[in-house]
XYZ file of N, CA and C in Angstrom:
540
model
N -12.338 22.723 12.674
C -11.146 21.988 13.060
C -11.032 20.767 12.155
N -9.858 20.673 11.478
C -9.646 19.584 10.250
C -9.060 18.262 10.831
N -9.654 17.169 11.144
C -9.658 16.045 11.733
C -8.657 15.225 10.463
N -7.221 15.021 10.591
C -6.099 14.485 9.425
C -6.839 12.853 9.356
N -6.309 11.983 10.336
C -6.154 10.780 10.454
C -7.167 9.985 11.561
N -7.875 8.728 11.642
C -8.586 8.488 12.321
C -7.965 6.814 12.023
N -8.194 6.084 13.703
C -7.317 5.243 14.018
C -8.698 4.506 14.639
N -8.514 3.032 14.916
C -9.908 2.324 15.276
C -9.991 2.930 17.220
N -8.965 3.626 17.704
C -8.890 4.136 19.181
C -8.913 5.755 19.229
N -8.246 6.273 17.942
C -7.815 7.382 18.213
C -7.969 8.700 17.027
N -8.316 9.589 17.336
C -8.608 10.809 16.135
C -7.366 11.902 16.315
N -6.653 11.621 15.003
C -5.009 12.646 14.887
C -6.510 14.598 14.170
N -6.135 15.434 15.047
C -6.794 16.721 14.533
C -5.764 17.759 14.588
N -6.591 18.494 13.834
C -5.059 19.990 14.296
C -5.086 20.372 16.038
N -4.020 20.930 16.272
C -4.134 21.494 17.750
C -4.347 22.384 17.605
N -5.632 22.903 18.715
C -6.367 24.224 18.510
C -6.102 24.945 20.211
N -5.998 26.110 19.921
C -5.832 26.730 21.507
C -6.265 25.793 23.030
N -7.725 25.405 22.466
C -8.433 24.543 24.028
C -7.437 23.285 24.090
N -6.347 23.176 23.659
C -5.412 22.240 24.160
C -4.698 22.287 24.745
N -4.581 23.611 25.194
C -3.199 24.322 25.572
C -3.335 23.576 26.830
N -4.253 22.969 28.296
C -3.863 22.070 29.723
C -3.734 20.895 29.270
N -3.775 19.946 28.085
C -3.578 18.958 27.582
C -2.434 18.986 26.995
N -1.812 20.268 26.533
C -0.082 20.260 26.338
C 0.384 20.258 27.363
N 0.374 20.883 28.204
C 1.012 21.538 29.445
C 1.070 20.463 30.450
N 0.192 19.699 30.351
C 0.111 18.078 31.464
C 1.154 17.627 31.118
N 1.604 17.538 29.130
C 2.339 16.637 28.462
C 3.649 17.085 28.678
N 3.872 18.459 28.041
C 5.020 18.488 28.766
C 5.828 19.794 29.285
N 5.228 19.551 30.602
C 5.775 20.222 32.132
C 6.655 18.699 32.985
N 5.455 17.668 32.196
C 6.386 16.576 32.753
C 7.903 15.992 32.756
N 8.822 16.026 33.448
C 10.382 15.779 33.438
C 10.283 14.027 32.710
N 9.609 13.083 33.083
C 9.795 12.274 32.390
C 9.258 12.098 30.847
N 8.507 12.782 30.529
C 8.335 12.732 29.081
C 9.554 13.776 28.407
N 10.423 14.192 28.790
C 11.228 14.964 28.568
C 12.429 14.491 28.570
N 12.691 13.142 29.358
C 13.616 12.573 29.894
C 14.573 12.686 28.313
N 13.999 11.991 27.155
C 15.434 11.961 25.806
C 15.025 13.211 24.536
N 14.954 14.154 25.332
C 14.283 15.061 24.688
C 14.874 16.431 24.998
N 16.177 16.059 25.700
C 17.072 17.419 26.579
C 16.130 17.770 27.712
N 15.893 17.368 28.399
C 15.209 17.946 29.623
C 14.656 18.955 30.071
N 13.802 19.244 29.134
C 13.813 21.177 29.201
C 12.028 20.998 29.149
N 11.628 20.693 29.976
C 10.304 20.630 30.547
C 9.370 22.354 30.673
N 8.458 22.660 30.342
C 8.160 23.361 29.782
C 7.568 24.129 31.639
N 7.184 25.444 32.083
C 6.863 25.637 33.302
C 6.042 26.414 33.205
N 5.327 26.585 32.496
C 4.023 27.729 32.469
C 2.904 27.289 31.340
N 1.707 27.700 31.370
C 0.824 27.131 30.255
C 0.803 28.028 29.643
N 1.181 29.191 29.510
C 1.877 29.964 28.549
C 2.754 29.754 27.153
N 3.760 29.366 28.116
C 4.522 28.414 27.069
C 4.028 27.446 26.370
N 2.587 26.797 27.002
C 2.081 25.791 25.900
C 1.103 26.213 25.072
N 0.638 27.148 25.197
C 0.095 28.115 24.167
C 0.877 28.367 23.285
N 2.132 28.880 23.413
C 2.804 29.591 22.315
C 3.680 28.331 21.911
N 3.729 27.500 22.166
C 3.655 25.838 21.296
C 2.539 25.795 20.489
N 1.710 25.561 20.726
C 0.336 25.213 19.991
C 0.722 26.115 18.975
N 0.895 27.941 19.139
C 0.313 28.847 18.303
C 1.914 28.296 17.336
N 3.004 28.198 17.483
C 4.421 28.240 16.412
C 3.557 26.776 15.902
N 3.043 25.376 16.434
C 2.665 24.314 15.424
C 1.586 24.968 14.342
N 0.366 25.580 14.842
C -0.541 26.162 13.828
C 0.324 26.988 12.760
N 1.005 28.036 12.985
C 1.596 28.567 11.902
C 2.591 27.779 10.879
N 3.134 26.497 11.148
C 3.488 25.194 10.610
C 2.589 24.793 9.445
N 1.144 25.199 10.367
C 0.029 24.460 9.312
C -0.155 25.543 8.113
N 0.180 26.586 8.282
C -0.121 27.753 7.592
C 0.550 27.778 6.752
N 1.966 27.282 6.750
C 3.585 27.948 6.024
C 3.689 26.620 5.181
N 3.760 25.218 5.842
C 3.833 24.079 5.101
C 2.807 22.820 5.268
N 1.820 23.593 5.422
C 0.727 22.598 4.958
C 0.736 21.543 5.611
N 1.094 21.523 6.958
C 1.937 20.469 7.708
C 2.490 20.572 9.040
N 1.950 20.000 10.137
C 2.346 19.795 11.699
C 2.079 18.728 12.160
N 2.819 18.818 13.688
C 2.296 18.258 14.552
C 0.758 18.294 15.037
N -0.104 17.041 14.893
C -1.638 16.821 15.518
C -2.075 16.278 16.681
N -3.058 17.193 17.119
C -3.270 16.241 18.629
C -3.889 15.030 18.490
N -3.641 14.315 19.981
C -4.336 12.774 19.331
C -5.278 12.430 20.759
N -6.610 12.297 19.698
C -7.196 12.381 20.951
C -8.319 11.258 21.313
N -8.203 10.467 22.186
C -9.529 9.346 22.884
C -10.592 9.706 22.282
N -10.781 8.547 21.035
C -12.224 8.645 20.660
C -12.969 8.046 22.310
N -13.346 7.091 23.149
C -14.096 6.559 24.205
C -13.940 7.856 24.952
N -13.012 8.733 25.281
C -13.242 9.832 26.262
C -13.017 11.242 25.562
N -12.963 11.386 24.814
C -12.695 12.911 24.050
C -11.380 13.505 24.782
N -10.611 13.001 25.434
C -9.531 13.300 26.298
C -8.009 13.496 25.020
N -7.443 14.447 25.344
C -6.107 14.872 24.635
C -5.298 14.164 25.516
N -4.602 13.028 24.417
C -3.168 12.359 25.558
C -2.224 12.456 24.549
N -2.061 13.162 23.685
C -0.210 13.657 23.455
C -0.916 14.250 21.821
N 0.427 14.311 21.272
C 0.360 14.591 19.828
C 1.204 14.077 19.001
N 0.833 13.437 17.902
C 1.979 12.929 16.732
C 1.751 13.742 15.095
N 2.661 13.253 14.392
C 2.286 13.670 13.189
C 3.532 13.858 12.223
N 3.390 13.882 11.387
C 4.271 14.622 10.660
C 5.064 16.547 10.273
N 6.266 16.585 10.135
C 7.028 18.117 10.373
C 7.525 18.219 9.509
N 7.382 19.376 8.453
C 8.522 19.901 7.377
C 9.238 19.907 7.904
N 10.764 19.521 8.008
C 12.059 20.451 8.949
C 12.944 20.663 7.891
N 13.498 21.995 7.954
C 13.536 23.232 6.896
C 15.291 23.240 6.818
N 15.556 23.155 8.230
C 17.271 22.801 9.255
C 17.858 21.577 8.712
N 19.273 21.750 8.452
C 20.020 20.931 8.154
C 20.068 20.101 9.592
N 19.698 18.707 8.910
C 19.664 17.369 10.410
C 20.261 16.204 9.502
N 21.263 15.641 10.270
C 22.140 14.868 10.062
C 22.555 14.227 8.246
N 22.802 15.919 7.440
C 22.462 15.905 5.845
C 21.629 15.508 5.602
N 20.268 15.662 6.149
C 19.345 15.971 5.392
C 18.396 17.479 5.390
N 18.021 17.613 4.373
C 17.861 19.536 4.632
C 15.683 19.182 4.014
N 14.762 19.688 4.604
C 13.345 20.003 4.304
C 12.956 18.528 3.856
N 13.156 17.800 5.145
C 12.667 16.516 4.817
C 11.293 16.294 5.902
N 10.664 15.095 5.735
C 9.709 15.283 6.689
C 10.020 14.190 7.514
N 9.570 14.951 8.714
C 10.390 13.959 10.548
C 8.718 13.705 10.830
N 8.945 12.286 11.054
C 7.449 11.570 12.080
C 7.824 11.352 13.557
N 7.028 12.465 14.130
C 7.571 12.438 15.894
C 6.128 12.455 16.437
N 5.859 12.237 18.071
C 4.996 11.628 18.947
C 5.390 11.815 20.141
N 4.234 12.350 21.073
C 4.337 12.454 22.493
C 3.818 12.549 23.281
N 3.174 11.589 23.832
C 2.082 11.377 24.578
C 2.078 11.279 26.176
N 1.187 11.921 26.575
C 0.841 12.365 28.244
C 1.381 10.836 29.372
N 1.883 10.658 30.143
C 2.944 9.353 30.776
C 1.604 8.264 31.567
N 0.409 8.620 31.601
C -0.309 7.968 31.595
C -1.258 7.243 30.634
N -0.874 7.095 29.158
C -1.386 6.950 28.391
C 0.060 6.044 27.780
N 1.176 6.025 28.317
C 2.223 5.300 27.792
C 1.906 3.564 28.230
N 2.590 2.566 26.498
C 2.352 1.445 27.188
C 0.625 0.929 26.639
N 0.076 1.517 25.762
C -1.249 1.481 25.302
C -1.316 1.069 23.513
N -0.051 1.054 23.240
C 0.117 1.330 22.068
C -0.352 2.221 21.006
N -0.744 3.212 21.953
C -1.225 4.795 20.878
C -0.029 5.062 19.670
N 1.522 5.197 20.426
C 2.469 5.553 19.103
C 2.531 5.008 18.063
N 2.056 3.678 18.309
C 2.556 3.087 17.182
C 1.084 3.021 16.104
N -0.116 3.404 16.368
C -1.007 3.463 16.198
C -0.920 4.842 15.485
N -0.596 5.801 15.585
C -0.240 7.010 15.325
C 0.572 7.115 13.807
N 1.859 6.190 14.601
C 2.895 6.128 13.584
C 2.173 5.514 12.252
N 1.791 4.642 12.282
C 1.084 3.711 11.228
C 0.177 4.866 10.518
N -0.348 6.081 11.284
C -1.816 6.515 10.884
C -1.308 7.938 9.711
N 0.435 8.283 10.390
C 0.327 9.089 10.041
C 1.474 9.103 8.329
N 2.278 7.692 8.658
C 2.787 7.262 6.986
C 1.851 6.906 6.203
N 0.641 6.622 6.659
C -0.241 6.316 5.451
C -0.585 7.722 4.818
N -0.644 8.671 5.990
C -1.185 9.912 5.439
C -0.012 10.641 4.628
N 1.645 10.828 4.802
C 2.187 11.459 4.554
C 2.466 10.208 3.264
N 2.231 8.796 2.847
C 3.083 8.524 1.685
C 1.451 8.435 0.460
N 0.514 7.932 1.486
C -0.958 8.379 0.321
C -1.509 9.394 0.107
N -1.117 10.351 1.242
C -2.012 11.889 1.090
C -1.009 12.882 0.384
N -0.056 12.788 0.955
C 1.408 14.064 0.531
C 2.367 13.289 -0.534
N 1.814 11.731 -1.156
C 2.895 11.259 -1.650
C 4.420 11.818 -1.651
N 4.484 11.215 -0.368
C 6.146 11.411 -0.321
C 7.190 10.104 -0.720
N 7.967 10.528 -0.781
C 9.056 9.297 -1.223
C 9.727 8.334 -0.125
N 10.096 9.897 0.607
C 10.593 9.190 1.952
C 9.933 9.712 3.009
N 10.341 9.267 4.734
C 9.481 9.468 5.885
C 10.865 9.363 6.417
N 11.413 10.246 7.522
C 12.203 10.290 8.661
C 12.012 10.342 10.015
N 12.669 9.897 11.218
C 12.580 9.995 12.436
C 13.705 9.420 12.783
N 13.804 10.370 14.108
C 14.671 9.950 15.450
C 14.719 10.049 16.179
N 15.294 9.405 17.509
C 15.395 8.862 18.939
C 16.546 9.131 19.289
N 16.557 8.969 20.703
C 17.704 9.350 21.475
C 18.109 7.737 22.152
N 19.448 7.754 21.113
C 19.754 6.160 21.338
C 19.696 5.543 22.440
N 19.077 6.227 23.407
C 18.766 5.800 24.887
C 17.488 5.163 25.022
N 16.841 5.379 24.135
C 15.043 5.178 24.329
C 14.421 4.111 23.547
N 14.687 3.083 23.610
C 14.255 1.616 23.248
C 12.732 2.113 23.608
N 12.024 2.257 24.198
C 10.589 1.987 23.828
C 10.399 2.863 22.234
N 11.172 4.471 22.230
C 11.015 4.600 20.797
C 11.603 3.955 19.514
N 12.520 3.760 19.738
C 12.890 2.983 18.614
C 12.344 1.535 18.258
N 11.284 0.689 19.354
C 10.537 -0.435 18.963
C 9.224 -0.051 18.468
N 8.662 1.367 19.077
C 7.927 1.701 17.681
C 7.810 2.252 16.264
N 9.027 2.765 16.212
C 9.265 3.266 15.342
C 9.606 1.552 14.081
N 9.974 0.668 14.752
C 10.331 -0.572 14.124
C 9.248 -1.660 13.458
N 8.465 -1.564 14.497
C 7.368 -1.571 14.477
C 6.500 -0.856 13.258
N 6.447 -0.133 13.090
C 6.086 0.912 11.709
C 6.798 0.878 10.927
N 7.656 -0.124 10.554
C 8.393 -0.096 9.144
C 9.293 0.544 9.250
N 10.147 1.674 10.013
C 11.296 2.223 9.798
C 12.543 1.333 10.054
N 13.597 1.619 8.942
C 15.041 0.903 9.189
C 16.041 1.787 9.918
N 16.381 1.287 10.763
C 17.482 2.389 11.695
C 18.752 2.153 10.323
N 19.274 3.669 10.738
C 19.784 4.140 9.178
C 21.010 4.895 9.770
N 21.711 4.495 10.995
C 22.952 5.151 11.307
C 22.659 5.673 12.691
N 23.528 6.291 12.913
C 23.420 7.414 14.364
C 23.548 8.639 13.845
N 23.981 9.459 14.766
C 24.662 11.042 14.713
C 24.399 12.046 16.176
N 24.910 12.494 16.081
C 24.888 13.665 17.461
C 24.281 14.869 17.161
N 23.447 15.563 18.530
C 22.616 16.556 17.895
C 22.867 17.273 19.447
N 23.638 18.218 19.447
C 23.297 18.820 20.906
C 24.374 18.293 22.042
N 25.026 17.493 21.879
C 25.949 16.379 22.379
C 24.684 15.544 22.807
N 23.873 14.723 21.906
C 22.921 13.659 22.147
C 23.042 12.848 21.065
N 23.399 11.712 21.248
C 23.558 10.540 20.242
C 22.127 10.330 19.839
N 21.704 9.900 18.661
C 20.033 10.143 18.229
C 20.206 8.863 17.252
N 19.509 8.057 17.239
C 19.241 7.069 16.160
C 18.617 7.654 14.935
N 18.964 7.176 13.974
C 18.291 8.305 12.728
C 17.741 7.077 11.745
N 16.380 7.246 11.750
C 15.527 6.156 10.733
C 14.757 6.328 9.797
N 14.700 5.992 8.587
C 13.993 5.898 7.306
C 13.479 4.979 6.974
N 12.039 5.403 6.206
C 11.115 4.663 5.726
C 10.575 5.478 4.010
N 10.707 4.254 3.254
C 10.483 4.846 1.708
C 8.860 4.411 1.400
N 8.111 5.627 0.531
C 7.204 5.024 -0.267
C 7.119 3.589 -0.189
N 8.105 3.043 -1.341
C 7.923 1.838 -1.334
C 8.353 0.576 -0.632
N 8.879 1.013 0.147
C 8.974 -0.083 1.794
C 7.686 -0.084 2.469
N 6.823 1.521 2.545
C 5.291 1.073 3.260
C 4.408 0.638 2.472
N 4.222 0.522 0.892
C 3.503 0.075 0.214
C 4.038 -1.774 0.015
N 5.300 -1.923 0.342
C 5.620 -3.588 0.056
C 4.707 -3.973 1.189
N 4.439 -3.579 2.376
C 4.325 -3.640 3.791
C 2.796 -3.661 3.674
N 2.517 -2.834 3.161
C 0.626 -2.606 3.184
C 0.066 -3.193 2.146
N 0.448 -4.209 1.706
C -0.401 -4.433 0.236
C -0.744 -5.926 0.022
């Protein structure tokens, strides 16, 4: 199991099958779902065959979502990371999206933003990328203050689904002015 990113709280690894009741805690839950279309997941089935479509991610583009897990308890409380996305999203087409989602008892700890930080270092020093994307559902101020928090500039709106989504970018060299 290839351990990406390591945080002074937290170890970003691939998600491997034995995660599948550590997805399924995450999200079966309606409030972690709350700006996310509400579509809460109802079987651990279904979080298996999550896990298994992120692994084949890792296979196709060298690149997923990672679980993130309590170095003090070895405990799985969500997953962040970086996503090829291949789909045309708000004109942009195979860019990479930094997303995060962690179990509702672990919210409020500052894991995301811990994450976020762990995982632009990896995608602009490891994958030298140029740019880094993400977005929120213009409803969700706790995401968008971490995401702010990590250097991203909110960069417009747009609608996705009939869901207004904040849409934010971060360049190479905005996290290197930032880190240096």
């Amino acid at each position: 199991m290839e351990i990406f990113a390591s945080t002074p709280r937290l170890i970003l690894r691939e998600l491997i099958p034995a995660d599948a009741a550590g997805m399924f805690e995450l999200d079966s839950d309606e409030a972690v779902h709350l700006y996310l279309g509400n579509k809460p997941v109802r079987t651990i089935e279904e979080s298996r065959e999550v896990i298994q479509f992120i692994r084949q991610q890792y296979r196709e583009n060298g690149i997923g979502r990672w679980a993130v897990i309590e170095k003090d308890t070895n405990r799985f409380v969500g997953w962040a990371g970086l996503k090829l996305v291949k789909e045309p999203t708000n004109g942009h087409v195979n860019y990479y999206d930094l997303g995060y989602r962690f179990i509702k008892k672990y919210w409020g700890k500052g894991y995301a933003t811990e994450c976020a930080h762990a995982c632009l270092d990896y995608g602009f020093n490891r994958l030298r990328l140029e740019n880094i994307y993400a977005m929120a559902d213009v409803k969700n101020d706790a995401s968008k203050r971490v995401l702010e928090k990590a250097g991203f500039s909110l960069d417009g709106t747009f609608y996705e689904d009939q869901t207004m989504l904040n849409w934010f970018t971060i360049s190479r060299e905005a996290w290197n002015r930032s880190h240096n």
